[in-house]
Amino acid sequence: PSPRLALFGGWITQCYGSDERLRQMIERLHSASGLVVTLTTPNDLFMQVVEFAGGDLPVAAAQRGLRVSMFGSAIGATFLSSVDGAEVERLAHRARFPETEMPSLNAWLARVRSEGFADGPSAQGTIWSLAAPLPSTGQNAPLVVGMAGAAELVCNNLVIYGALLRTAITQREG
C-alpha cells in the first residue's frame, strides 16, 4: 500500500493493537471450520466488524464496518456477558430494550458466561452464529470473535465449533 494508505489503516493498530496473532487466529479458525470468522468491537449500541476471514455466506454478512445490534445477536450477547449488570441495564435502557424481556436477556447472558460462548440465529434464521469474548491482552478495546455459517451445519456441530472457538482463544493467549 501507499504510505498514505498505510497511515490511514493505522487507526486499527492504534485502537485494537498490532498483534498479528489476531489475524492468524481468525484465519486458522476459518480454515479449521470453513465458517466465516469475525472480530468485532462495541460501537455505541452495536458490535462492529473490524476484521474477518472467509466469505462464503449467502448474505454480505462479513464485511469490515458492518454493525450488528448488541441486543438479539450472539456477538452482542457475548460482549454484554463481559460487562457488569449495571452496564447491561444502562445499554438496554439506551437501546429501548423492553423491560419485560430483561429476565430472559439476563438468563441468556448467564448461560453465555457459563458456557464460554453465545450462539443464535442471524439473517432470518438461515445463518447461525456463535461468539466468544477475547481476553483483553494487547488491545485497547474489547473484542469478540464470532463464527457464522448455514444454520443447519452450525447447529448440528455447535459443540465442535464451540470447542474450536475456545481452543483458538486459549492458544492465542498461550
PDB file of C-alpha atoms in Angstrom:
ATOM      1  CA  PRO A   1       0.000   0.000   0.000  1.00  0.00           C
ATOM      2  CA  SER A   2       0.966   3.605  -0.414  1.00  0.00           C
ATOM      3  CA  PRO A   3       2.384   5.462   2.616  1.00  0.00           C
ATOM      4  CA  ARG A   4      -0.849   7.452   2.822  1.00  0.00           C
ATOM      5  CA  LEU A   5      -2.988   4.304   2.840  1.00  0.00           C
ATOM      6  CA  ALA A   6      -0.702   2.689   5.425  1.00  0.00           C
ATOM      7  CA  LEU A   7      -1.147   5.703   7.708  1.00  0.00           C
ATOM      8  CA  PHE A   8      -4.916   5.658   7.190  1.00  0.00           C
ATOM      9  CA  GLY A   9      -5.068   1.970   8.180  1.00  0.00           C
ATOM     10  CA  GLY A  10      -3.007   2.675  11.284  1.00  0.00           C
ATOM     11  CA  TRP A  11      -6.119   3.523  13.306  1.00  0.00           C
ATOM     12  CA  ILE A  12      -6.876  -0.193  13.590  1.00  0.00           C
ATOM     13  CA  THR A  13      -3.479  -0.830  15.152  1.00  0.00           C
ATOM     14  CA  GLN A  14      -3.873   2.138  17.495  1.00  0.00           C
ATOM     15  CA  CYS A  15      -7.323   1.043  18.670  1.00  0.00           C
ATOM     16  CA  TYR A  16      -7.068  -2.734  18.716  1.00  0.00           C
ATOM     17  CA  GLY A  17      -3.356  -3.445  19.000  1.00  0.00           C
ATOM     18  CA  SER A  18      -0.838  -4.611  16.455  1.00  0.00           C
ATOM     19  CA  ASP A  19      -0.969  -8.256  17.402  1.00  0.00           C
ATOM     20  CA  GLU A  20      -0.742 -10.245  14.162  1.00  0.00           C
ATOM     21  CA  ARG A  21      -1.873 -13.215  16.230  1.00  0.00           C
ATOM     22  CA  LEU A  22      -5.450 -11.903  15.972  1.00  0.00           C
ATOM     23  CA  ARG A  23      -5.403 -12.150  12.193  1.00  0.00           C
ATOM     24  CA  GLN A  24      -3.697 -15.546  12.328  1.00  0.00           C
ATOM     25  CA  MET A  25      -6.243 -16.780  14.860  1.00  0.00           C
ATOM     26  CA  ILE A  26      -9.260 -15.890  12.730  1.00  0.00           C
ATOM     27  CA  GLU A  27      -7.592 -17.318   9.613  1.00  0.00           C
ATOM     28  CA  ARG A  28      -6.917 -20.596  11.472  1.00  0.00           C
ATOM     29  CA  LEU A  29     -10.492 -20.720  12.749  1.00  0.00           C
ATOM     30  CA  HIS A  30     -11.813 -20.193   9.237  1.00  0.00           C
ATOM     31  CA  SER A  31      -9.501 -22.886   7.823  1.00  0.00           C
ATOM     32  CA  ALA A  32     -10.439 -25.382  10.550  1.00  0.00           C
ATOM     33  CA  SER A  33     -14.191 -24.757  10.394  1.00  0.00           C
ATOM     34  CA  GLY A  34     -14.995 -23.462   6.919  1.00  0.00           C
ATOM     35  CA  LEU A  35     -17.145 -20.826   8.623  1.00  0.00           C
ATOM     36  CA  VAL A  36     -16.906 -17.062   8.319  1.00  0.00           C
ATOM     37  CA  VAL A  37     -14.956 -15.743  11.307  1.00  0.00           C
ATOM     38  CA  THR A  38     -15.255 -12.159  12.518  1.00  0.00           C
ATOM     39  CA  LEU A  39     -13.550  -9.907  15.009  1.00  0.00           C
ATOM     40  CA  THR A  40     -15.925  -7.270  16.402  1.00  0.00           C
ATOM     41  CA  THR A  41     -15.829  -4.442  18.913  1.00  0.00           C
ATOM     42  CA  PRO A  42     -18.551  -2.335  20.549  1.00  0.00           C
ATOM     43  CA  ASN A  43     -19.573   0.855  18.777  1.00  0.00           C
ATOM     44  CA  ASP A  44     -22.382   2.643  20.613  1.00  0.00           C
ATOM     45  CA  LEU A  45     -25.257   0.101  20.790  1.00  0.00           C
ATOM     46  CA  PHE A  46     -23.782  -2.117  18.105  1.00  0.00           C
ATOM     47  CA  MET A  47     -20.936  -4.531  17.553  1.00  0.00           C
ATOM     48  CA  GLN A  48     -18.857  -3.525  14.547  1.00  0.00           C
ATOM     49  CA  VAL A  49     -16.843  -5.914  12.377  1.00  0.00           C
ATOM     50  CA  VAL A  50     -13.196  -4.799  12.319  1.00  0.00           C
ATOM     51  CA  GLU A  51     -11.716  -7.914  10.674  1.00  0.00           C
ATOM     52  CA  PHE A  52     -12.956 -11.145   9.116  1.00  0.00           C
ATOM     53  CA  ALA A  53     -11.846 -14.308   7.356  1.00  0.00           C
ATOM     54  CA  GLY A  54     -13.895 -16.243   4.824  1.00  0.00           C
ATOM     55  CA  GLY A  55     -16.901 -15.023   2.959  1.00  0.00           C
ATOM     56  CA  ASP A  56     -18.979 -17.973   1.865  1.00  0.00           C
ATOM     57  CA  LEU A  57     -22.236 -16.904   3.492  1.00  0.00           C
ATOM     58  CA  PRO A  58     -25.239 -16.308   1.231  1.00  0.00           C
ATOM     59  CA  VAL A  59     -25.530 -12.768   2.575  1.00  0.00           C
ATOM     60  CA  ALA A  60     -22.986  -9.970   2.768  1.00  0.00           C
ATOM     61  CA  ALA A  61     -22.646 -10.675   6.471  1.00  0.00           C
ATOM     62  CA  ALA A  62     -18.914 -10.383   6.852  1.00  0.00           C
ATOM     63  CA  GLN A  63     -17.564  -7.053   5.817  1.00  0.00           C
ATOM     64  CA  ARG A  64     -15.493  -4.541   7.728  1.00  0.00           C
ATOM     65  CA  GLY A  65     -17.632  -1.814   9.196  1.00  0.00           C
ATOM     66  CA  LEU A  66     -20.815  -3.912   9.385  1.00  0.00           C
ATOM     67  CA  ARG A  67     -22.735  -3.093  12.565  1.00  0.00           C
ATOM     68  CA  VAL A  68     -24.836  -5.678  14.397  1.00  0.00           C
ATOM     69  CA  SER A  69     -27.154  -4.847  17.287  1.00  0.00           C
ATOM     70  CA  MET A  70     -25.881  -5.750  20.744  1.00  0.00           C
ATOM     71  CA  PHE A  71     -29.352  -6.939  21.647  1.00  0.00           C
ATOM     72  CA  GLY A  72     -30.541 -10.121  19.977  1.00  0.00           C
ATOM     73  CA  SER A  73     -27.247 -11.235  18.433  1.00  0.00           C
ATOM     74  CA  ALA A  74     -24.680 -13.796  19.558  1.00  0.00           C
ATOM     75  CA  ILE A  75     -21.796 -11.322  19.272  1.00  0.00           C
ATOM     76  CA  GLY A  76     -23.782  -8.713  21.182  1.00  0.00           C
ATOM     77  CA  ALA A  77     -24.711 -11.176  23.928  1.00  0.00           C
ATOM     78  CA  THR A  78     -21.057 -12.161  24.186  1.00  0.00           C
ATOM     79  CA  PHE A  79     -19.985  -8.576  24.744  1.00  0.00           C
ATOM     80  CA  LEU A  80     -22.853  -7.922  27.175  1.00  0.00           C
ATOM     81  CA  SER A  81     -21.877 -11.036  29.145  1.00  0.00           C
ATOM     82  CA  SER A  82     -18.460  -9.470  29.740  1.00  0.00           C
ATOM     83  CA  VAL A  83     -19.737  -6.283  31.391  1.00  0.00           C
ATOM     84  CA  ASP A  84     -21.438  -5.851  34.750  1.00  0.00           C
ATOM     85  CA  GLY A  85     -25.193  -5.850  35.260  1.00  0.00           C
ATOM     86  CA  ALA A  86     -25.437  -2.079  35.728  1.00  0.00           C
ATOM     87  CA  GLU A  87     -23.776  -1.516  32.336  1.00  0.00           C
ATOM     88  CA  VAL A  88     -26.119  -4.038  30.689  1.00  0.00           C
ATOM     89  CA  GLU A  89     -29.108  -2.196  32.176  1.00  0.00           C
ATOM     90  CA  ARG A  90     -27.735   1.180  31.053  1.00  0.00           C
ATOM     91  CA  LEU A  91     -27.217  -0.046  27.495  1.00  0.00           C
ATOM     92  CA  ALA A  92     -30.619  -1.777  27.452  1.00  0.00           C
ATOM     93  CA  HIS A  93     -32.291   1.438  28.564  1.00  0.00           C
ATOM     94  CA  ARG A  94     -30.489   3.431  25.835  1.00  0.00           C
ATOM     95  CA  ALA A  95     -31.477   0.814  23.235  1.00  0.00           C
ATOM     96  CA  ARG A  96     -35.085   0.907  24.461  1.00  0.00           C
ATOM     97  CA  PHE A  97     -34.895  -2.804  25.085  1.00  0.00           C
ATOM     98  CA  PRO A  98     -38.237  -3.924  26.607  1.00  0.00           C
ATOM     99  CA  GLU A  99     -38.061  -4.130  30.406  1.00  0.00           C
ATOM    100  CA  THR A 100     -40.277  -7.238  30.238  1.00  0.00           C
ATOM    101  CA  GLU A 101     -37.558  -9.052  28.254  1.00  0.00           C
ATOM    102  CA  MET A 102     -34.735  -8.271  30.702  1.00  0.00           C
ATOM    103  CA  PRO A 103     -35.146 -11.530  32.703  1.00  0.00           C
ATOM    104  CA  SER A 104     -34.712 -13.641  29.551  1.00  0.00           C
ATOM    105  CA  LEU A 105     -31.744 -11.496  28.448  1.00  0.00           C
ATOM    106  CA  ASN A 106     -30.102 -11.904  31.867  1.00  0.00           C
ATOM    107  CA  ALA A 107     -30.689 -15.676  31.715  1.00  0.00           C
ATOM    108  CA  TRP A 108     -29.058 -15.781  28.250  1.00  0.00           C
ATOM    109  CA  LEU A 109     -26.076 -13.764  29.490  1.00  0.00           C
ATOM    110  CA  ALA A 110     -25.679 -16.126  32.473  1.00  0.00           C
ATOM    111  CA  ARG A 111     -25.654 -19.085  30.059  1.00  0.00           C
ATOM    112  CA  VAL A 112     -23.018 -17.343  27.912  1.00  0.00           C
ATOM    113  CA  ARG A 113     -20.826 -16.771  30.970  1.00  0.00           C
ATOM    114  CA  SER A 114     -21.238 -20.395  31.998  1.00  0.00           C
ATOM    115  CA  GLU A 115     -20.632 -21.963  28.553  1.00  0.00           C
ATOM    116  CA  GLY A 116     -17.963 -19.516  27.430  1.00  0.00           C
ATOM    117  CA  PHE A 117     -19.715 -18.612  24.191  1.00  0.00           C
ATOM    118  CA  ALA A 118     -23.055 -17.408  22.827  1.00  0.00           C
ATOM    119  CA  ASP A 119     -24.967 -18.759  19.851  1.00  0.00           C
ATOM    120  CA  GLY A 120     -28.079 -17.769  17.999  1.00  0.00           C
ATOM    121  CA  PRO A 121     -29.757 -17.124  14.656  1.00  0.00           C
ATOM    122  CA  SER A 122     -28.928 -14.376  12.194  1.00  0.00           C
ATOM    123  CA  ALA A 123     -30.347 -13.388   8.802  1.00  0.00           C
ATOM    124  CA  GLN A 124     -33.901 -14.617   9.339  1.00  0.00           C
ATOM    125  CA  GLY A 125     -32.646 -17.893  10.801  1.00  0.00           C
ATOM    126  CA  THR A 126     -30.749 -19.088   7.709  1.00  0.00           C
ATOM    127  CA  ILE A 127     -27.411 -18.298   9.359  1.00  0.00           C
ATOM    128  CA  TRP A 128     -26.349 -19.404  12.841  1.00  0.00           C
ATOM    129  CA  SER A 129     -23.636 -17.577  14.763  1.00  0.00           C
ATOM    130  CA  LEU A 130     -21.530 -18.295  17.799  1.00  0.00           C
ATOM    131  CA  ALA A 131     -19.158 -15.930  19.553  1.00  0.00           C
ATOM    132  CA  ALA A 132     -16.749 -15.721  22.477  1.00  0.00           C
ATOM    133  CA  PRO A 133     -15.026 -12.804  24.198  1.00  0.00           C
ATOM    134  CA  LEU A 134     -11.352 -12.270  23.601  1.00  0.00           C
ATOM    135  CA  PRO A 135      -9.428 -11.596  26.824  1.00  0.00           C
ATOM    136  CA  SER A 136      -8.138  -8.031  26.731  1.00  0.00           C
ATOM    137  CA  THR A 137      -4.407  -8.564  26.466  1.00  0.00           C
ATOM    138  CA  GLY A 138      -2.631  -6.369  23.959  1.00  0.00           C
ATOM    139  CA  GLN A 139      -5.587  -4.400  22.635  1.00  0.00           C
ATOM    140  CA  ASN A 140      -7.179  -1.179  23.796  1.00  0.00           C
ATOM    141  CA  ALA A 141     -10.813  -2.106  23.113  1.00  0.00           C
ATOM    142  CA  PRO A 142     -12.972  -5.129  23.953  1.00  0.00           C
ATOM    143  CA  LEU A 143     -13.060  -7.693  21.147  1.00  0.00           C
ATOM    144  CA  VAL A 144     -15.403 -10.570  20.351  1.00  0.00           C
ATOM    145  CA  VAL A 145     -14.558 -13.432  17.995  1.00  0.00           C
ATOM    146  CA  GLY A 146     -17.545 -14.714  16.033  1.00  0.00           C
ATOM    147  CA  MET A 147     -18.182 -17.626  13.694  1.00  0.00           C
ATOM    148  CA  ALA A 148     -21.139 -17.963  11.337  1.00  0.00           C
ATOM    149  CA  GLY A 149     -22.422 -20.378   8.730  1.00  0.00           C
ATOM    150  CA  ALA A 150     -25.503 -22.162   7.454  1.00  0.00           C
ATOM    151  CA  ALA A 151     -27.876 -22.690  10.385  1.00  0.00           C
ATOM    152  CA  GLU A 152     -28.243 -26.449   9.990  1.00  0.00           C
ATOM    153  CA  LEU A 153     -24.487 -27.014   9.694  1.00  0.00           C
ATOM    154  CA  VAL A 154     -23.601 -24.874  12.706  1.00  0.00           C
ATOM    155  CA  CYS A 155     -26.409 -26.182  14.921  1.00  0.00           C
ATOM    156  CA  ASN A 156     -25.514 -29.807  14.142  1.00  0.00           C
ATOM    157  CA  ASN A 157     -21.868 -29.120  15.047  1.00  0.00           C
ATOM    158  CA  LEU A 158     -22.269 -26.497  17.768  1.00  0.00           C
ATOM    159  CA  VAL A 159     -20.249 -28.399  20.384  1.00  0.00           C
ATOM    160  CA  ILE A 160     -17.376 -28.889  17.927  1.00  0.00           C
ATOM    161  CA  TYR A 161     -17.390 -25.244  16.784  1.00  0.00           C
ATOM    162  CA  GLY A 162     -17.649 -24.008  20.367  1.00  0.00           C
ATOM    163  CA  ALA A 163     -14.613 -26.105  21.308  1.00  0.00           C
ATOM    164  CA  LEU A 164     -12.694 -24.802  18.258  1.00  0.00           C
ATOM    165  CA  LEU A 165     -13.502 -21.235  19.248  1.00  0.00           C
ATOM    166  CA  ARG A 166     -12.454 -21.648  22.890  1.00  0.00           C
ATOM    167  CA  THR A 167      -9.279 -23.524  21.889  1.00  0.00           C
ATOM    168  CA  ALA A 168      -8.264 -20.839  19.382  1.00  0.00           C
ATOM    169  CA  ILE A 169      -8.665 -18.117  22.008  1.00  0.00           C
ATOM    170  CA  THR A 170      -6.746 -20.122  24.598  1.00  0.00           C
ATOM    171  CA  GLN A 171      -3.913 -20.852  22.149  1.00  0.00           C
ATOM    172  CA  ARG A 172      -3.678 -17.175  21.211  1.00  0.00           C
ATOM    173  CA  GLU A 173      -3.295 -16.288  24.852  1.00  0.00           C
ATOM    174  CA  GLY A 174      -0.914 -19.228  25.369  1.00  0.00           C
TER     175      GLY A 174
END
